[in-house]
């Protein structure tokens, strides 16, 4: 059973409890107001730190084809729909579609503030808890969401490799032997550390095993319902394709000499390679991987950089402001 906030406070030392403000209606309103203004504050900080990227991208995209940019904006919106389908497919209970889509749109804005998509998961977890879904099951749905997306993306990459063997320049994209060895060593050390932590630290063993059992039980239950399974895997396969379509739309608006098939594959490969680096929203490593892969497919470096900036404007900056306002509205409406 999940601990309530009052129980958590009771576990704190007396000196720490004395520093906490007393529970009252006024303090509750102040807390909701702070949570409402926090996303706007994060947005202002983000804009101040990365203002050059936004301004440079807007200037370079001024000469782009507006219809292709509009298509990219539509594909950006479809990314939230695909993510909402995955979220619904990860829980047996039926969630209200309108609220789920709004929460996922707001979670997209929160996900760009913290690495590893932690912000988005926190927003969705709060929404599931408000829907009276137990904490263990809500957490297991987040784990299933995170596990299904890379598996589905890998399957999509395999389909591309089989369907378009002559179009994709695989030999130029494969990493060198040293890089593969380093990645394998890092993966092995990480797994060994995780296993050692679970087996040696007893307080972690019981909740982890319990969470694993809940996750396996919910996974079997979800896959026993065809509608949930289709929503889960269909959304997971559609999400990277929608993201890749945003990149391809921006490239087409700038006249990038790379086919749509190649640009979709560029996103799939680059996002997979950059996913190992826990940067907020994949910023930094993802951008570098996209530019490198586009250049490998024959795109000029300057045009490839402009394409990636346009992709970031559409997927990060364009939905960030409305997503932040939606997040604040959901907090005020007590949906979160």
Coordinates of C-alpha atoms in Angstrom, one line a residue:
X1 CA 0.0 0.0 0.0
X2 CA 1.3 3.4 -0.9
X3 CA 2.2 5.8 1.9
X4 CA 0.0 8.9 2.0
X5 CA 1.7 12.4 2.4
X6 CA 0.6 12.6 6.1
X7 CA 2.2 9.2 6.8
X8 CA 5.4 10.3 5.1
X9 CA 5.5 13.5 7.2
X10 CA 5.0 11.4 10.3
X11 CA 8.1 9.4 9.5
X12 CA 10.3 12.5 9.4
X13 CA 12.3 13.5 12.5
X14 CA 10.6 16.0 14.9
X15 CA 13.0 18.8 14.1
X16 CA 12.3 18.4 10.4
X17 CA 8.5 18.3 10.9
X18 CA 8.7 21.5 12.9
X19 CA 10.2 23.3 9.9
X20 CA 7.3 22.3 7.6
X21 CA 4.3 24.6 7.3
X22 CA 1.1 23.6 9.0
X23 CA -1.6 21.9 6.8
X24 CA -4.3 24.4 6.0
X25 CA -6.6 25.5 3.2
X26 CA -4.4 28.6 2.6
X27 CA -1.2 26.6 2.4
X28 CA -2.9 24.1 0.0
X29 CA -3.9 27.0 -2.3
X30 CA -0.3 28.3 -2.1
X31 CA 1.0 24.9 -3.1
X32 CA -1.3 24.6 -6.0
X33 CA -0.4 28.1 -7.2
X34 CA 3.3 27.2 -6.9
X35 CA 2.8 24.1 -8.9
X36 CA 0.9 26.1 -11.5
X37 CA 3.6 28.7 -11.9
X38 CA 6.5 26.2 -11.8
X39 CA 6.1 25.1 -15.4
X40 CA 6.0 28.7 -16.5
X41 CA 9.2 29.4 -14.6
X42 CA 11.0 26.4 -16.1
X43 CA 9.9 27.6 -19.6
X44 CA 11.3 31.1 -18.9
X45 CA 14.6 29.6 -17.7
X46 CA 14.8 27.3 -20.7
X47 CA 14.2 30.2 -23.1
X48 CA 16.9 32.3 -21.5
X49 CA 19.5 29.5 -21.6
X50 CA 18.8 28.3 -25.2
X51 CA 17.5 31.5 -26.8
X52 CA 20.2 31.5 -29.5
X53 CA 19.0 28.2 -30.8
X54 CA 15.4 29.3 -31.1
X55 CA 16.3 32.6 -32.7
X56 CA 18.8 31.0 -35.2
X57 CA 16.4 28.3 -36.1
X58 CA 13.6 30.8 -36.8
X59 CA 15.8 33.0 -39.0
X60 CA 17.1 30.1 -41.0
X61 CA 13.6 28.6 -41.4
X62 CA 12.2 31.9 -42.8
X63 CA 12.9 30.7 -46.3
X64 CA 11.5 27.2 -45.9
X65 CA 8.3 26.0 -47.6
X66 CA 5.5 26.8 -45.1
X67 CA 3.2 23.9 -46.2
X68 CA 5.9 21.4 -45.4
X69 CA 6.4 23.1 -42.0
X70 CA 2.7 22.9 -41.4
X71 CA 2.8 19.1 -42.2
X72 CA 5.6 18.9 -39.7
X73 CA 3.5 20.6 -37.1
X74 CA 0.7 18.1 -37.8
X75 CA 3.0 15.2 -37.3
X76 CA 4.2 16.8 -34.1
X77 CA 0.6 16.8 -32.8
X78 CA 0.2 13.1 -33.8
X79 CA 3.2 12.3 -31.6
X80 CA 1.1 13.1 -28.6
X81 CA -1.7 11.0 -29.9
X82 CA 0.7 8.0 -30.4
X83 CA 2.1 8.5 -26.9
X84 CA -1.5 8.6 -25.4
X85 CA -2.2 5.3 -27.2
X86 CA 0.8 3.7 -25.5
X87 CA -0.2 5.0 -22.1
X88 CA -3.7 3.6 -22.5
X89 CA -2.4 0.3 -23.7
X90 CA -0.1 0.0 -20.7
X91 CA -3.0 0.0 -18.2
X92 CA -6.0 -2.4 -18.1
X93 CA -8.4 0.4 -16.9
X94 CA -10.1 2.6 -19.5
X95 CA -8.8 6.2 -19.2
X96 CA -10.8 9.3 -20.3
X97 CA -9.5 10.0 -23.8
X98 CA -9.7 13.7 -23.7
X99 CA -7.9 14.0 -20.3
X100 CA -5.3 11.4 -21.3
X101 CA -4.4 13.3 -24.5
X102 CA -4.2 16.6 -22.6
X103 CA -2.1 15.0 -19.9
X104 CA 0.2 13.5 -22.5
X105 CA 0.6 16.8 -24.3
X106 CA 1.5 18.4 -21.0
X107 CA 3.8 15.6 -20.1
X108 CA 5.7 16.2 -23.4
X109 CA 6.5 19.7 -22.2
X110 CA 7.5 18.4 -18.8
X111 CA 9.7 15.7 -20.4
X112 CA 12.0 18.3 -21.9
X113 CA 12.8 19.8 -18.5
X114 CA 14.4 16.7 -17.0
X115 CA 16.6 13.9 -18.4
X116 CA 15.4 10.4 -19.1
X117 CA 11.8 11.6 -19.6
X118 CA 11.5 11.8 -15.8
X119 CA 9.3 14.9 -16.0
X120 CA 6.8 13.2 -18.4
X121 CA 6.6 10.1 -16.2
X122 CA 6.0 12.2 -13.1
X123 CA 3.0 13.9 -14.8
X124 CA 1.5 10.7 -16.0
X125 CA 2.1 9.0 -12.6
X126 CA 0.2 11.8 -10.9
X127 CA -2.7 11.5 -13.4
X128 CA -2.9 7.7 -12.9
X129 CA -2.9 8.1 -9.1
X130 CA -5.8 10.7 -9.4
X131 CA -7.7 8.0 -11.3
X132 CA -7.4 5.8 -8.2
X133 CA -4.9 3.4 -9.9
X134 CA -2.7 1.9 -7.1
X135 CA 0.9 3.1 -7.0
X136 CA 2.4 -0.2 -7.8
X137 CA 0.3 -0.7 -10.9
X138 CA 0.8 2.9 -12.1
X139 CA 4.5 2.5 -11.7
X140 CA 4.5 -0.8 -13.6
X141 CA 2.6 0.9 -16.5
X142 CA 5.4 3.5 -16.7
X143 CA 7.9 0.6 -16.9
X144 CA 5.9 -1.1 -19.6
X145 CA 5.7 2.2 -21.5
X146 CA 9.4 2.6 -21.3
X147 CA 10.2 -1.0 -22.3
X148 CA 7.8 -1.2 -25.3
X149 CA 9.0 1.9 -27.1
X150 CA 12.6 0.7 -27.8
X151 CA 11.4 -2.8 -28.7
X152 CA 8.9 -1.4 -31.1
X153 CA 11.5 1.0 -32.6
X154 CA 13.9 -1.9 -33.1
X155 CA 11.2 -3.8 -34.9
X156 CA 10.5 -0.8 -37.2
X157 CA 14.3 -0.5 -37.9
X158 CA 14.4 -4.2 -38.9
X159 CA 11.4 -3.7 -41.2
X160 CA 13.2 -0.8 -42.9
X161 CA 16.4 -2.8 -43.3
X162 CA 14.4 -5.7 -44.9
X163 CA 12.2 -3.5 -47.1
X164 CA 14.8 -1.0 -48.3
X165 CA 18.1 -2.8 -48.4
X166 CA 19.5 -0.7 -51.4
X167 CA 18.3 2.7 -50.1
X168 CA 19.9 2.6 -46.7
X169 CA 23.7 3.1 -46.4
X170 CA 24.2 0.7 -43.5
X171 CA 27.9 0.3 -44.0
X172 CA 28.5 4.0 -43.4
X173 CA 26.4 4.1 -40.2
X174 CA 27.8 1.0 -38.5
X175 CA 30.0 2.0 -35.6
X176 CA 33.7 0.9 -35.5
X177 CA 34.9 -2.1 -33.4
X178 CA 36.2 0.1 -30.6
X179 CA 32.9 1.9 -30.3
X180 CA 31.0 -1.4 -30.1
X181 CA 33.4 -2.8 -27.5
X182 CA 33.1 0.3 -25.4
X183 CA 29.3 0.2 -25.6
X184 CA 29.3 -3.5 -24.7
X185 CA 31.6 -2.9 -21.7
X186 CA 29.4 0.0 -20.4
X187 CA 26.3 -2.2 -20.8
X188 CA 27.9 -5.1 -19.0
X189 CA 29.2 -3.0 -16.1
X190 CA 25.8 -1.4 -15.7
X191 CA 24.0 -4.7 -15.6
X192 CA 26.5 -6.2 -13.1
X193 CA 26.1 -3.1 -10.8
X194 CA 22.3 -3.4 -11.0
X195 CA 22.4 -7.2 -10.1
X196 CA 24.9 -6.6 -7.3
X197 CA 22.8 -3.8 -5.9
X198 CA 19.6 -5.9 -5.9
X199 CA 21.3 -9.0 -4.4
X200 CA 23.3 -7.2 -1.7
X201 CA 20.9 -4.4 -0.5
X202 CA 18.1 -6.2 1.2
X203 CA 15.7 -3.2 1.7
X204 CA 15.6 -2.8 -2.1
X205 CA 15.1 -6.5 -2.9
X206 CA 11.5 -6.9 -1.6
X207 CA 10.0 -3.7 -3.3
X208 CA 11.8 -4.5 -6.6
X209 CA 10.7 -8.1 -6.6
X210 CA 7.1 -7.0 -5.7
X211 CA 7.2 -4.4 -8.5
X212 CA 8.4 -6.9 -11.0
X213 CA 5.6 -9.3 -10.1
X214 CA 3.0 -6.5 -10.5
X215 CA 4.5 -5.5 -13.8
X216 CA 4.5 -9.1 -15.2
X217 CA 0.9 -9.6 -14.0
X218 CA -0.3 -6.3 -15.6
X219 CA 1.6 -7.1 -18.8
X220 CA -0.1 -10.5 -19.1
X221 CA -3.5 -8.8 -18.4
X222 CA -2.9 -6.0 -21.0
X223 CA -1.9 -8.5 -23.7
X224 CA -4.9 -10.7 -23.0
X225 CA -7.0 -7.8 -24.3
X226 CA -6.5 -7.3 -28.1
X227 CA -7.6 -3.6 -28.0
X228 CA -5.1 -2.8 -25.3
X229 CA -2.3 -4.7 -27.0
X230 CA -3.0 -3.0 -30.4
X231 CA -3.0 0.4 -28.6
X232 CA 0.2 -0.4 -26.8
X233 CA 2.3 -1.7 -29.7
X234 CA 0.6 0.3 -32.5
X235 CA 1.3 3.5 -30.6
X236 CA 4.9 2.5 -29.9
X237 CA 5.5 1.8 -33.5
X238 CA 3.7 5.0 -34.7
X239 CA 5.6 7.3 -32.3
X240 CA 9.1 7.1 -33.9
X241 CA 7.6 7.2 -37.4
X242 CA 5.7 10.4 -36.5
X243 CA 8.9 11.9 -35.1
X244 CA 10.8 10.9 -38.2
X245 CA 8.1 12.4 -40.4
X246 CA 8.6 15.7 -38.6
X247 CA 12.3 15.6 -39.5
X248 CA 11.4 14.6 -43.1
X249 CA 8.9 17.4 -43.4
X250 CA 11.4 20.0 -42.3
X251 CA 14.0 18.5 -44.7
X252 CA 11.6 18.7 -47.6
X253 CA 10.7 22.3 -46.7
X254 CA 14.4 23.1 -47.1
X255 CA 15.0 21.0 -50.2
X256 CA 17.3 18.5 -48.4
X257 CA 18.6 16.1 -51.0
X258 CA 17.6 13.0 -49.0
X259 CA 14.6 10.8 -49.6
X260 CA 11.8 10.4 -47.1
X261 CA 12.7 6.8 -46.5
X262 CA 16.2 7.8 -45.7
X263 CA 15.2 10.7 -43.4
X264 CA 12.8 8.4 -41.5
X265 CA 15.6 5.9 -41.1
X266 CA 17.9 8.7 -40.1
X267 CA 15.7 9.5 -37.1
X268 CA 15.3 5.8 -36.1
X269 CA 19.0 5.3 -36.1
X270 CA 20.0 8.6 -34.5
X271 CA 17.4 8.4 -31.8
X272 CA 18.5 4.9 -30.9
X273 CA 22.1 5.9 -30.7
X274 CA 21.4 9.0 -28.7
X275 CA 19.0 7.3 -26.3
X276 CA 21.8 6.0 -24.1
X277 CA 22.8 9.5 -23.1
X278 CA 20.4 10.9 -20.4
X279 CA 20.0 14.4 -21.7
X280 CA 16.8 16.5 -21.2
X281 CA 14.6 15.6 -24.2
X282 CA 17.6 14.1 -25.9
X283 CA 19.0 17.6 -26.6
X284 CA 22.6 17.7 -27.5
X285 CA 23.5 14.0 -28.3
X286 CA 20.3 13.6 -30.4
X287 CA 21.1 16.8 -32.4
X288 CA 24.7 15.7 -33.1
X289 CA 23.5 12.2 -34.1
X290 CA 20.9 13.5 -36.5
X291 CA 23.4 15.9 -38.2
X292 CA 26.0 13.2 -38.5
X293 CA 23.5 10.7 -39.9
X294 CA 22.1 13.2 -42.4
X295 CA 25.6 14.0 -43.6
X296 CA 26.3 10.3 -44.0
X297 CA 23.3 10.1 -46.3
X298 CA 24.7 12.9 -48.5
X299 CA 23.2 16.0 -47.1
X300 CA 25.3 19.2 -46.9
X301 CA 26.4 19.9 -43.3
X302 CA 24.9 23.4 -43.2
X303 CA 21.6 22.2 -44.6
X304 CA 21.5 19.2 -42.2
X305 CA 22.1 21.5 -39.2
X306 CA 19.3 23.8 -40.3
X307 CA 17.0 20.8 -40.7
X308 CA 17.8 19.6 -37.2
X309 CA 17.2 23.1 -35.8
X310 CA 13.8 23.2 -37.5
X311 CA 13.0 19.8 -36.1
X312 CA 13.8 21.0 -32.6
X313 CA 11.7 24.2 -33.1
X314 CA 8.7 22.0 -34.1
X315 CA 9.0 19.2 -31.6
X316 CA 10.3 21.2 -28.6
X317 CA 9.8 24.9 -28.8
X318 CA 6.5 25.1 -30.7
X319 CA 4.5 22.8 -28.3
X320 CA 6.4 23.9 -25.2
X321 CA 4.4 27.0 -24.5
X322 CA 0.9 25.6 -25.0
X323 CA 2.0 22.4 -23.3
X324 CA 3.1 24.4 -20.2
X325 CA -0.2 26.2 -20.1
X326 CA -2.1 22.9 -20.4
X327 CA 0.0 21.5 -17.6
X328 CA -0.8 24.5 -15.4
X329 CA -4.5 24.2 -16.3
X330 CA -4.5 20.5 -15.4
X331 CA -3.0 21.3 -12.0
X332 CA -5.5 24.0 -11.3
X333 CA -8.4 21.7 -12.4
X334 CA -7.0 19.0 -10.0
X335 CA -6.7 16.5 -12.8
X336 CA -3.0 16.2 -11.7

